[in-house]
Amino acid sequence: MTKSVALPEACVEALADTMRPDFLKALCDPVRISIVATLAMRTRPATVSEITDCCGIDFSGVSRHLKILKEAGILHSHRDGRRVLYNLDVDALAATLRAMADTLEVCQREAV
Amino acid sequence: MTKSVALPEACVEALADTMRPDFLKALCDPVRISIVATLAMRTRPATVSEITDCCGIDFSGVSRHLKILKEAGILHSHRDGRRVLYNLDVDALAATLRAMADTLEVCQREAV
DNA sequence: CCATTATTTGCACGATTGCGCAAATTTCAT
DNA sequence: ATGAAATTTGCGCAATCGTGCAAATAATGG
């Protein structure tokens, strides 16, 4: 009788769940990276205009980048009057990154 | 006298060091993600031909993807006869991801 | 030396991406 | 209502990217 081991399929699924292309794609652009970094150094949400100051491009481009980050689940936003406030849930993002690390190591340990 | 706090500049630098665009860019393509996942589930290095079986594209494309991952410091390679073996240092990759998570959280805690 | 195997690279093409500008939209103030 | 402020969206353009095919390179075996 063979020893029971985790199925390779479980790793395939776990890796597909944690290494989501849309998540990683959202983080691969220099401007979006600086947006995330900028928001990580704040406790309060920031407006599009404030965020624009940190990236050297037009605010319309910043708006598009924010949309991409939001759709990837990295940022959240809500209206406040005529402003739109964007905020980063740092703990959630950190947890996602650690989940990737954990999954990679678990799969490595179970590897043949 | 004010209490000594970490300079914001330290966070800017730490974030720039950990959230490297070339690293994140290397991980943003679906094929490259599946290459990393494939190698994470192995203990032994794999040849280009073996890796090609896991991605649905031509081996020339796989070779290019491997080059990108290697230049980002994610993969290593060495020749073995006419084969070239690629391997993933899972622990190093996991450490890089956790460093990102740690830096983000540290900067968040020091944020104003 | 020649044929074979494995990988890399040159090239061209189509698709995607990021960008600025201008127009549209939303909300507020007077 | 009218105008101003903040953001989003449409559009076109240049640049980058991923891909397949074919040729070049590297290494082995007969």
PDB file of C-alpha atoms (C1' of nucleotides) in Angstrom:
ATOM      1  CA  MET A   1       0.000   0.000   0.000  1.00  0.00           C
ATOM      2  CA  THR A   2       1.318   3.380  -0.996  1.00  0.00           C
ATOM      3  CA  LYS A   3       1.556   6.302   1.319  1.00  0.00           C
ATOM      4  CA  SER A   4      -1.159   8.901   0.806  1.00  0.00           C
ATOM      5  CA  VAL A   5       0.157  12.081  -0.760  1.00  0.00           C
ATOM      6  CA  ALA A   6      -1.448  15.243  -1.998  1.00  0.00           C
ATOM      7  CA  LEU A   7      -2.469  14.934  -5.617  1.00  0.00           C
ATOM      8  CA  PRO A   8      -0.471  16.954  -8.115  1.00  0.00           C
ATOM      9  CA  GLU A   9      -3.807  18.258  -9.309  1.00  0.00           C
ATOM     10  CA  ALA A  10      -4.266  20.018  -5.996  1.00  0.00           C
ATOM     11  CA  CYS A  11      -1.060  21.930  -6.625  1.00  0.00           C
ATOM     12  CA  VAL A  12      -2.014  22.784 -10.161  1.00  0.00           C
ATOM     13  CA  GLU A  13      -5.264  24.216  -8.878  1.00  0.00           C
ATOM     14  CA  ALA A  14      -3.672  26.030  -5.939  1.00  0.00           C
ATOM     15  CA  LEU A  15      -1.074  27.620  -8.196  1.00  0.00           C
ATOM     16  CA  ALA A  16      -3.708  28.672 -10.720  1.00  0.00           C
ATOM     17  CA  ASP A  17      -5.739  30.228  -7.918  1.00  0.00           C
ATOM     18  CA  THR A  18      -2.893  32.201  -6.389  1.00  0.00           C
ATOM     19  CA  MET A  19      -0.883  33.183  -9.459  1.00  0.00           C
ATOM     20  CA  ARG A  20      -3.749  34.936 -11.220  1.00  0.00           C
ATOM     21  CA  PRO A  21      -2.688  36.558 -14.500  1.00  0.00           C
ATOM     22  CA  ASP A  22      -4.947  39.580 -14.064  1.00  0.00           C
ATOM     23  CA  PHE A  23      -3.514  40.222 -10.626  1.00  0.00           C
ATOM     24  CA  LEU A  24       0.090  39.940 -11.784  1.00  0.00           C
ATOM     25  CA  LYS A  25      -0.653  41.845 -14.969  1.00  0.00           C
ATOM     26  CA  ALA A  26      -2.012  44.703 -12.908  1.00  0.00           C
ATOM     27  CA  LEU A  27       1.262  44.920 -11.020  1.00  0.00           C
ATOM     28  CA  CYS A  28       3.615  44.770 -13.983  1.00  0.00           C
ATOM     29  CA  ASP A  29       3.466  48.412 -15.059  1.00  0.00           C
ATOM     30  CA  PRO A  30       5.894  50.972 -13.548  1.00  0.00           C
ATOM     31  CA  VAL A  31       3.203  53.613 -13.132  1.00  0.00           C
ATOM     32  CA  ARG A  32       0.866  51.178 -11.419  1.00  0.00           C
ATOM     33  CA  ILE A  33       3.671  50.014  -9.162  1.00  0.00           C
ATOM     34  CA  SER A  34       4.315  53.584  -8.097  1.00  0.00           C
ATOM     35  CA  ILE A  35       0.604  54.083  -7.482  1.00  0.00           C
ATOM     36  CA  VAL A  36       0.532  51.063  -5.197  1.00  0.00           C
ATOM     37  CA  ALA A  37       3.695  52.228  -3.445  1.00  0.00           C
ATOM     38  CA  THR A  38       2.269  55.709  -3.025  1.00  0.00           C
ATOM     39  CA  LEU A  39      -0.931  54.411  -1.486  1.00  0.00           C
ATOM     40  CA  ALA A  40       0.998  52.000   0.733  1.00  0.00           C
ATOM     41  CA  MET A  41       2.674  54.983   2.358  1.00  0.00           C
ATOM     42  CA  ARG A  42      -0.657  56.567   3.274  1.00  0.00           C
ATOM     43  CA  THR A  43      -3.322  55.700   5.752  1.00  0.00           C
ATOM     44  CA  ARG A  44      -5.957  57.866   4.103  1.00  0.00           C
ATOM     45  CA  PRO A  45      -7.396  57.274   0.652  1.00  0.00           C
ATOM     46  CA  ALA A  46      -6.189  59.569  -2.116  1.00  0.00           C
ATOM     47  CA  THR A  47      -7.932  61.362  -4.937  1.00  0.00           C
ATOM     48  CA  VAL A  48      -7.038  60.834  -8.582  1.00  0.00           C
ATOM     49  CA  SER A  49      -5.479  64.289  -8.632  1.00  0.00           C
ATOM     50  CA  GLU A  50      -3.287  63.542  -5.644  1.00  0.00           C
ATOM     51  CA  ILE A  51      -2.172  60.253  -7.121  1.00  0.00           C
ATOM     52  CA  THR A  52      -1.453  61.950 -10.438  1.00  0.00           C
ATOM     53  CA  ASP A  53       1.227  64.054  -8.751  1.00  0.00           C
ATOM     54  CA  CYS A  54       3.252  60.923  -8.085  1.00  0.00           C
ATOM     55  CA  CYS A  55       3.225  59.545 -11.623  1.00  0.00           C
ATOM     56  CA  GLY A  56       4.617  61.663 -14.405  1.00  0.00           C
ATOM     57  CA  ILE A  57       1.673  61.215 -16.747  1.00  0.00           C
ATOM     58  CA  ASP A  58      -1.674  62.790 -17.566  1.00  0.00           C
ATOM     59  CA  PHE A  59      -4.521  62.288 -15.095  1.00  0.00           C
ATOM     60  CA  SER A  60      -6.561  60.476 -17.743  1.00  0.00           C
ATOM     61  CA  GLY A  61      -3.882  57.829 -17.886  1.00  0.00           C
ATOM     62  CA  VAL A  62      -3.799  57.624 -14.116  1.00  0.00           C
ATOM     63  CA  SER A  63      -7.547  57.104 -14.098  1.00  0.00           C
ATOM     64  CA  ARG A  64      -7.140  54.177 -16.451  1.00  0.00           C
ATOM     65  CA  HIS A  65      -4.389  52.654 -14.339  1.00  0.00           C
ATOM     66  CA  LEU A  66      -6.550  52.987 -11.260  1.00  0.00           C
ATOM     67  CA  LYS A  67      -9.337  51.167 -13.061  1.00  0.00           C
ATOM     68  CA  ILE A  68      -7.029  48.280 -13.898  1.00  0.00           C
ATOM     69  CA  LEU A  69      -5.814  48.016 -10.300  1.00  0.00           C
ATOM     70  CA  LYS A  70      -9.371  48.152  -9.053  1.00  0.00           C
ATOM     71  CA  GLU A  71     -10.567  45.445 -11.425  1.00  0.00           C
ATOM     72  CA  ALA A  72      -7.712  43.260 -10.247  1.00  0.00           C
ATOM     73  CA  GLY A  73      -9.038  43.647  -6.711  1.00  0.00           C
ATOM     74  CA  ILE A  74      -5.987  45.549  -5.528  1.00  0.00           C
ATOM     75  CA  LEU A  75      -7.641  48.925  -4.975  1.00  0.00           C
ATOM     76  CA  HIS A  76     -11.036  50.035  -3.819  1.00  0.00           C
ATOM     77  CA  SER A  77     -12.776  53.332  -4.502  1.00  0.00           C
ATOM     78  CA  HIS A  78     -15.771  55.387  -3.526  1.00  0.00           C
ATOM     79  CA  ARG A  79     -17.113  58.772  -4.448  1.00  0.00           C
ATOM     80  CA  ASP A  80     -16.809  61.698  -2.106  1.00  0.00           C
ATOM     81  CA  GLY A  81     -18.550  64.613  -3.680  1.00  0.00           C
ATOM     82  CA  ARG A  82     -16.919  65.304  -6.970  1.00  0.00           C
ATOM     83  CA  ARG A  83     -13.804  63.478  -5.938  1.00  0.00           C
ATOM     84  CA  VAL A  84     -13.225  59.762  -6.165  1.00  0.00           C
ATOM     85  CA  LEU A  85     -11.144  58.331  -3.377  1.00  0.00           C
ATOM     86  CA  TYR A  86      -8.928  55.335  -3.992  1.00  0.00           C
ATOM     87  CA  ASN A  87      -7.429  53.246  -1.248  1.00  0.00           C
ATOM     88  CA  LEU A  88      -5.185  50.237  -1.001  1.00  0.00           C
ATOM     89  CA  ASP A  89      -5.883  47.398   1.391  1.00  0.00           C
ATOM     90  CA  VAL A  90      -2.260  46.717   2.194  1.00  0.00           C
ATOM     91  CA  ASP A  91      -2.969  43.732   4.411  1.00  0.00           C
ATOM     92  CA  ALA A  92      -5.031  42.057   1.708  1.00  0.00           C
ATOM     93  CA  LEU A  93      -2.342  42.655  -0.883  1.00  0.00           C
ATOM     94  CA  ALA A  94       0.350  41.363   1.462  1.00  0.00           C
ATOM     95  CA  ALA A  95      -1.770  38.303   2.175  1.00  0.00           C
ATOM     96  CA  THR A  96      -2.153  37.611  -1.527  1.00  0.00           C
ATOM     97  CA  LEU A  97       1.578  37.819  -2.056  1.00  0.00           C
ATOM     98  CA  ARG A  98       2.261  35.531   0.898  1.00  0.00           C
ATOM     99  CA  ALA A  99      -0.318  33.069  -0.374  1.00  0.00           C
ATOM    100  CA  MET A 100       1.648  32.860  -3.614  1.00  0.00           C
ATOM    101  CA  ALA A 101       4.842  32.248  -1.671  1.00  0.00           C
ATOM    102  CA  ASP A 102       3.210  29.593   0.510  1.00  0.00           C
ATOM    103  CA  THR A 103       1.643  27.761  -2.420  1.00  0.00           C
ATOM    104  CA  LEU A 104       4.893  27.705  -4.355  1.00  0.00           C
ATOM    105  CA  GLU A 105       6.739  26.225  -1.390  1.00  0.00           C
ATOM    106  CA  VAL A 106       4.065  23.651  -0.599  1.00  0.00           C
ATOM    107  CA  CYS A 107       4.045  22.473  -4.195  1.00  0.00           C
ATOM    108  CA  GLN A 108       7.805  22.321  -4.199  1.00  0.00           C
ATOM    109  CA  ARG A 109       7.801  20.142  -1.068  1.00  0.00           C
ATOM    110  CA  GLU A 110       5.292  17.756  -2.597  1.00  0.00           C
ATOM    111  CA  ALA A 111       7.140  17.649  -5.874  1.00  0.00           C
ATOM    112  CA  VAL A 112       8.529  14.483  -7.370  1.00  0.00           C
TER     113      VAL A 112
ATOM    114  CA  MET B   1      11.884  67.107  20.946  1.00  0.00           C
ATOM    115  CA  THR B   2      10.113  64.930  18.397  1.00  0.00           C
ATOM    116  CA  LYS B   3      10.094  61.198  18.509  1.00  0.00           C
ATOM    117  CA  SER B   4      12.445  59.580  16.004  1.00  0.00           C
ATOM    118  CA  VAL B   5      10.598  57.909  13.137  1.00  0.00           C
ATOM    119  CA  ALA B   6      11.698  56.191   9.990  1.00  0.00           C
ATOM    120  CA  LEU B   7      12.040  58.624   7.125  1.00  0.00           C
ATOM    121  CA  PRO B   8       9.499  58.328   4.334  1.00  0.00           C
ATOM    122  CA  GLU B   9      12.468  58.166   1.995  1.00  0.00           C
ATOM    123  CA  ALA B  10      13.420  54.852   3.516  1.00  0.00           C
ATOM    124  CA  CYS B  11      10.041  53.482   2.502  1.00  0.00           C
ATOM    125  CA  VAL B  12      10.280  54.907  -0.973  1.00  0.00           C
ATOM    126  CA  GLU B  13      13.598  53.173  -1.399  1.00  0.00           C
ATOM    127  CA  ALA B  14      12.476  49.908   0.172  1.00  0.00           C
ATOM    128  CA  LEU B  15       9.414  49.781  -2.056  1.00  0.00           C
ATOM    129  CA  ALA B  16      11.468  50.555  -5.150  1.00  0.00           C
ATOM    130  CA  ASP B  17      13.871  47.783  -4.229  1.00  0.00           C
ATOM    131  CA  THR B  18      11.241  45.120  -3.635  1.00  0.00           C
ATOM    132  CA  MET B  19       8.634  46.000  -6.263  1.00  0.00           C
ATOM    133  CA  ARG B  20      11.010  45.793  -9.217  1.00  0.00           C
ATOM    134  CA  PRO B  21       9.270  46.336 -12.548  1.00  0.00           C
ATOM    135  CA  ASP B  22      11.395  43.778 -14.404  1.00  0.00           C
ATOM    136  CA  PHE B  23      10.572  41.149 -11.782  1.00  0.00           C
ATOM    137  CA  LEU B  24       6.844  41.837 -11.855  1.00  0.00           C
ATOM    138  CA  LYS B  25       6.855  42.210 -15.631  1.00  0.00           C
ATOM    139  CA  ALA B  26       8.399  38.776 -15.928  1.00  0.00           C
ATOM    140  CA  LEU B  27       5.503  37.296 -13.993  1.00  0.00           C
ATOM    141  CA  CYS B  28       2.666  38.997 -15.818  1.00  0.00           C
ATOM    142  CA  ASP B  29       2.398  36.674 -18.806  1.00  0.00           C
ATOM    143  CA  PRO B  30       0.166  33.568 -18.640  1.00  0.00           C
ATOM    144  CA  VAL B  31       2.719  31.357 -20.345  1.00  0.00           C
ATOM    145  CA  ARG B  32       5.487  32.470 -18.003  1.00  0.00           C
ATOM    146  CA  ILE B  33       3.218  31.933 -15.025  1.00  0.00           C
ATOM    147  CA  SER B  34       2.571  28.371 -16.136  1.00  0.00           C
ATOM    148  CA  ILE B  35       6.295  27.847 -16.642  1.00  0.00           C
ATOM    149  CA  VAL B  36       6.970  28.965 -13.081  1.00  0.00           C
ATOM    150  CA  ALA B  37       4.120  26.801 -11.784  1.00  0.00           C
ATOM    151  CA  THR B  38       5.405  23.815 -13.746  1.00  0.00           C
ATOM    152  CA  LEU B  39       8.909  24.178 -12.362  1.00  0.00           C
ATOM    153  CA  ALA B  40       7.565  24.708  -8.843  1.00  0.00           C
ATOM    154  CA  MET B  41       6.054  21.226  -8.997  1.00  0.00           C
ATOM    155  CA  ARG B  42       9.409  19.635  -9.832  1.00  0.00           C
ATOM    156  CA  THR B  43      12.535  19.046  -7.847  1.00  0.00           C
ATOM    157  CA  ARG B  44      14.686  18.432 -10.902  1.00  0.00           C
ATOM    158  CA  PRO B  45      15.496  21.012 -13.538  1.00  0.00           C
ATOM    159  CA  ALA B  46      13.677  20.688 -16.842  1.00  0.00           C
ATOM    160  CA  THR B  47      14.755  21.002 -20.443  1.00  0.00           C
ATOM    161  CA  VAL B  48      13.221  23.493 -22.838  1.00  0.00           C
ATOM    162  CA  SER B  49      11.491  20.623 -24.617  1.00  0.00           C
ATOM    163  CA  GLU B  50       9.934  19.339 -21.413  1.00  0.00           C
ATOM    164  CA  ILE B  51       8.739  22.802 -20.451  1.00  0.00           C
ATOM    165  CA  THR B  52       7.319  23.313 -23.928  1.00  0.00           C
ATOM    166  CA  ASP B  53       4.893  20.446 -23.318  1.00  0.00           C
ATOM    167  CA  CYS B  54       3.205  22.488 -20.596  1.00  0.00           C
ATOM    168  CA  CYS B  55       2.640  25.674 -22.585  1.00  0.00           C
ATOM    169  CA  GLY B  56       0.623  25.508 -25.763  1.00  0.00           C
ATOM    170  CA  ILE B  57       3.115  27.403 -27.896  1.00  0.00           C
ATOM    171  CA  ASP B  58       6.143  26.814 -30.086  1.00  0.00           C
ATOM    172  CA  PHE B  59       9.421  25.947 -28.374  1.00  0.00           C
ATOM    173  CA  SER B  60      11.036  29.082 -29.785  1.00  0.00           C
ATOM    174  CA  GLY B  61       8.526  31.145 -27.865  1.00  0.00           C
ATOM    175  CA  VAL B  62       9.157  29.114 -24.755  1.00  0.00           C
ATOM    176  CA  SER B  63      12.864  29.754 -25.130  1.00  0.00           C
ATOM    177  CA  ARG B  64      12.209  33.483 -25.219  1.00  0.00           C
ATOM    178  CA  HIS B  65       9.981  33.311 -22.151  1.00  0.00           C
ATOM    179  CA  LEU B  66      12.666  31.387 -20.298  1.00  0.00           C
ATOM    180  CA  LYS B  67      15.171  34.083 -21.185  1.00  0.00           C
ATOM    181  CA  ILE B  68      12.903  36.775 -19.729  1.00  0.00           C
ATOM    182  CA  LEU B  69      12.398  34.818 -16.514  1.00  0.00           C
ATOM    183  CA  LYS B  70      16.127  34.202 -16.268  1.00  0.00           C
ATOM    184  CA  GLU B  71      17.002  37.856 -16.793  1.00  0.00           C
ATOM    185  CA  ALA B  72      14.548  38.752 -14.046  1.00  0.00           C
ATOM    186  CA  GLY B  73      16.489  36.456 -11.732  1.00  0.00           C
ATOM    187  CA  ILE B  74      13.617  34.034 -11.332  1.00  0.00           C
ATOM    188  CA  LEU B  75      15.140  31.085 -13.176  1.00  0.00           C
ATOM    189  CA  HIS B  76      18.632  29.722 -13.525  1.00  0.00           C
ATOM    190  CA  SER B  77      20.025  27.570 -16.292  1.00  0.00           C
ATOM    191  CA  HIS B  78      23.035  25.522 -17.250  1.00  0.00           C
ATOM    192  CA  ARG B  79      23.983  23.415 -20.208  1.00  0.00           C
ATOM    193  CA  ASP B  80      23.975  19.651 -20.005  1.00  0.00           C
ATOM    194  CA  GLY B  81      25.262  18.307 -23.282  1.00  0.00           C
ATOM    195  CA  ARG B  82      22.978  19.557 -25.980  1.00  0.00           C
ATOM    196  CA  ARG B  83      20.232  20.248 -23.511  1.00  0.00           C
ATOM    197  CA  VAL B  84      19.820  23.354 -21.445  1.00  0.00           C
ATOM    198  CA  LEU B  85      18.360  22.758 -18.020  1.00  0.00           C
ATOM    199  CA  TYR B  86      16.231  25.379 -16.362  1.00  0.00           C
ATOM    200  CA  ASN B  87      15.396  25.389 -12.704  1.00  0.00           C
ATOM    201  CA  LEU B  88      13.410  27.547 -10.346  1.00  0.00           C
ATOM    202  CA  ASP B  89      14.722  28.483  -6.922  1.00  0.00           C
ATOM    203  CA  VAL B  90      11.356  28.333  -5.215  1.00  0.00           C
ATOM    204  CA  ASP B  91      12.616  29.503  -1.849  1.00  0.00           C
ATOM    205  CA  ALA B  92      14.246  32.577  -3.386  1.00  0.00           C
ATOM    206  CA  LEU B  93      11.076  33.427  -5.296  1.00  0.00           C
ATOM    207  CA  ALA B  94       8.968  32.934  -2.184  1.00  0.00           C
ATOM    208  CA  ALA B  95      11.368  35.131  -0.216  1.00  0.00           C
ATOM    209  CA  THR B  96      11.083  37.882  -2.820  1.00  0.00           C
ATOM    210  CA  LEU B  97       7.303  37.780  -2.665  1.00  0.00           C
ATOM    211  CA  ARG B  98       7.329  37.865   1.129  1.00  0.00           C
ATOM    212  CA  ALA B  99       9.775  40.763   1.089  1.00  0.00           C
ATOM    213  CA  MET B 100       7.260  42.707  -0.977  1.00  0.00           C
ATOM    214  CA  ALA B 101       4.528  41.885   1.488  1.00  0.00           C
ATOM    215  CA  ASP B 102       6.703  42.857   4.468  1.00  0.00           C
ATOM    216  CA  THR B 103       7.814  46.137   2.934  1.00  0.00           C
ATOM    217  CA  LEU B 104       4.267  47.120   2.039  1.00  0.00           C
ATOM    218  CA  GLU B 105       3.107  46.475   5.589  1.00  0.00           C
ATOM    219  CA  VAL B 106       6.033  48.245   7.214  1.00  0.00           C
ATOM    220  CA  CYS B 107       5.465  51.315   5.055  1.00  0.00           C
ATOM    221  CA  GLN B 108       1.782  51.214   5.866  1.00  0.00           C
ATOM    222  CA  ARG B 109       2.486  51.152   9.591  1.00  0.00           C
ATOM    223  CA  GLU B 110       4.836  54.113   9.312  1.00  0.00           C
ATOM    224  CA  ALA B 111       2.429  56.017   7.121  1.00  0.00           C
ATOM    225  CA  VAL B 112       1.006  59.377   8.067  1.00  0.00           C
TER     226      VAL B 112
ATOM    227  C1'  DC C   1      33.375  14.871 -41.035  1.00  0.00           C
ATOM    228  C1'  DC C   2      28.445  14.468 -41.408  1.00  0.00           C
ATOM    229  C1'  DA C   3      23.919  13.784 -39.692  1.00  0.00           C
ATOM    230  C1'  DT C   4      21.062  14.456 -35.755  1.00  0.00           C
ATOM    231  C1'  DT C   5      19.192  16.647 -31.656  1.00  0.00           C
ATOM    232  C1'  DA C   6      18.344  20.706 -28.766  1.00  0.00           C
ATOM    233  C1'  DT C   7      18.180  25.440 -28.265  1.00  0.00           C
ATOM    234  C1'  DT C   8      18.573  30.197 -29.617  1.00  0.00           C
ATOM    235  C1'  DT C   9      17.910  34.025 -32.695  1.00  0.00           C
ATOM    236  C1'  DG C  10      16.303  36.916 -36.891  1.00  0.00           C
ATOM    237  C1'  DC C  11      12.339  38.352 -38.975  1.00  0.00           C
ATOM    238  C1'  DA C  12       7.701  39.736 -39.942  1.00  0.00           C
ATOM    239  C1'  DC C  13       3.059  40.143 -38.486  1.00  0.00           C
ATOM    240  C1'  DG C  14      -1.030  40.925 -35.678  1.00  0.00           C
ATOM    241  C1'  DA C  15      -2.550  42.151 -31.118  1.00  0.00           C
ATOM    242  C1'  DT C  16      -2.195  44.632 -27.094  1.00  0.00           C
ATOM    243  C1'  DT C  17      -0.699  48.526 -24.374  1.00  0.00           C
ATOM    244  C1'  DG C  18       0.153  53.128 -22.617  1.00  0.00           C
ATOM    245  C1'  DC C  19      -0.283  57.706 -23.717  1.00  0.00           C
ATOM    246  C1'  DG C  20      -2.147  62.650 -24.608  1.00  0.00           C
ATOM    247  C1'  DC C  21      -5.785  65.338 -26.096  1.00  0.00           C
ATOM    248  C1'  DA C  22     -10.468  66.474 -26.237  1.00  0.00           C
ATOM    249  C1'  DA C  23     -15.193  65.548 -25.215  1.00  0.00           C
ATOM    250  C1'  DA C  24     -18.529  63.618 -22.046  1.00  0.00           C
ATOM    251  C1'  DT C  25     -20.020  62.812 -17.289  1.00  0.00           C
ATOM    252  C1'  DT C  26     -20.802  63.629 -12.426  1.00  0.00           C
ATOM    253  C1'  DT C  27     -21.150  66.511  -8.616  1.00  0.00           C
ATOM    254  C1'  DC C  28     -21.129  70.715  -6.229  1.00  0.00           C
ATOM    255  C1'  DA C  29     -21.426  75.883  -5.464  1.00  0.00           C
ATOM    256  C1'  DT C  30     -23.425  80.217  -6.379  1.00  0.00           C
TER     257       DT C  30
ATOM    258  C1'  DA D   1     -29.938  77.267 -14.072  1.00  0.00           C
ATOM    259  C1'  DT D   2     -25.066  78.238 -14.946  1.00  0.00           C
ATOM    260  C1'  DG D   3     -20.463  77.504 -14.385  1.00  0.00           C
ATOM    261  C1'  DA D   4     -16.598  75.305 -12.336  1.00  0.00           C
ATOM    262  C1'  DA D   5     -14.062  71.237 -10.611  1.00  0.00           C
ATOM    263  C1'  DA D   6     -12.925  66.264 -10.723  1.00  0.00           C
ATOM    264  C1'  DT D   7     -13.032  62.171 -13.072  1.00  0.00           C
ATOM    265  C1'  DT D   8     -13.983  59.060 -16.840  1.00  0.00           C
ATOM    266  C1'  DT D   9     -14.138  57.786 -21.625  1.00  0.00           C
ATOM    267  C1'  DG D  10     -13.515  57.979 -26.893  1.00  0.00           C
ATOM    268  C1'  DC D  11     -10.114  58.275 -30.220  1.00  0.00           C
ATOM    269  C1'  DG D  12      -5.881  57.896 -32.644  1.00  0.00           C
ATOM    270  C1'  DC D  13      -1.045  56.965 -32.497  1.00  0.00           C
ATOM    271  C1'  DA D  14       3.441  55.063 -31.437  1.00  0.00           C
ATOM    272  C1'  DA D  15       5.657  51.504 -29.009  1.00  0.00           C
ATOM    273  C1'  DT D  16       5.895  47.105 -27.061  1.00  0.00           C
ATOM    274  C1'  DC D  17       4.785  42.226 -26.949  1.00  0.00           C
ATOM    275  C1'  DG D  18       3.874  37.417 -28.086  1.00  0.00           C
ATOM    276  C1'  DT D  19       3.974  34.334 -31.731  1.00  0.00           C
ATOM    277  C1'  DG D  20       5.353  31.046 -35.657  1.00  0.00           C
ATOM    278  C1'  DC D  21       8.469  29.988 -39.107  1.00  0.00           C
ATOM    279  C1'  DA D  22      12.932  29.473 -40.740  1.00  0.00           C
ATOM    280  C1'  DA D  23      17.790  29.963 -40.253  1.00  0.00           C
ATOM    281  C1'  DA D  24      21.751  29.909 -37.167  1.00  0.00           C
ATOM    282  C1'  DT D  25      24.272  27.959 -33.298  1.00  0.00           C
ATOM    283  C1'  DA D  26      25.822  24.374 -30.084  1.00  0.00           C
ATOM    284  C1'  DA D  27      26.790  19.782 -28.807  1.00  0.00           C
ATOM    285  C1'  DT D  28      26.672  14.803 -29.547  1.00  0.00           C
ATOM    286  C1'  DG D  29      27.146  10.258 -31.906  1.00  0.00           C
ATOM    287  C1'  DG D  30      28.487   7.412 -35.690  1.00  0.00           C
TER     288       DG D  30
END
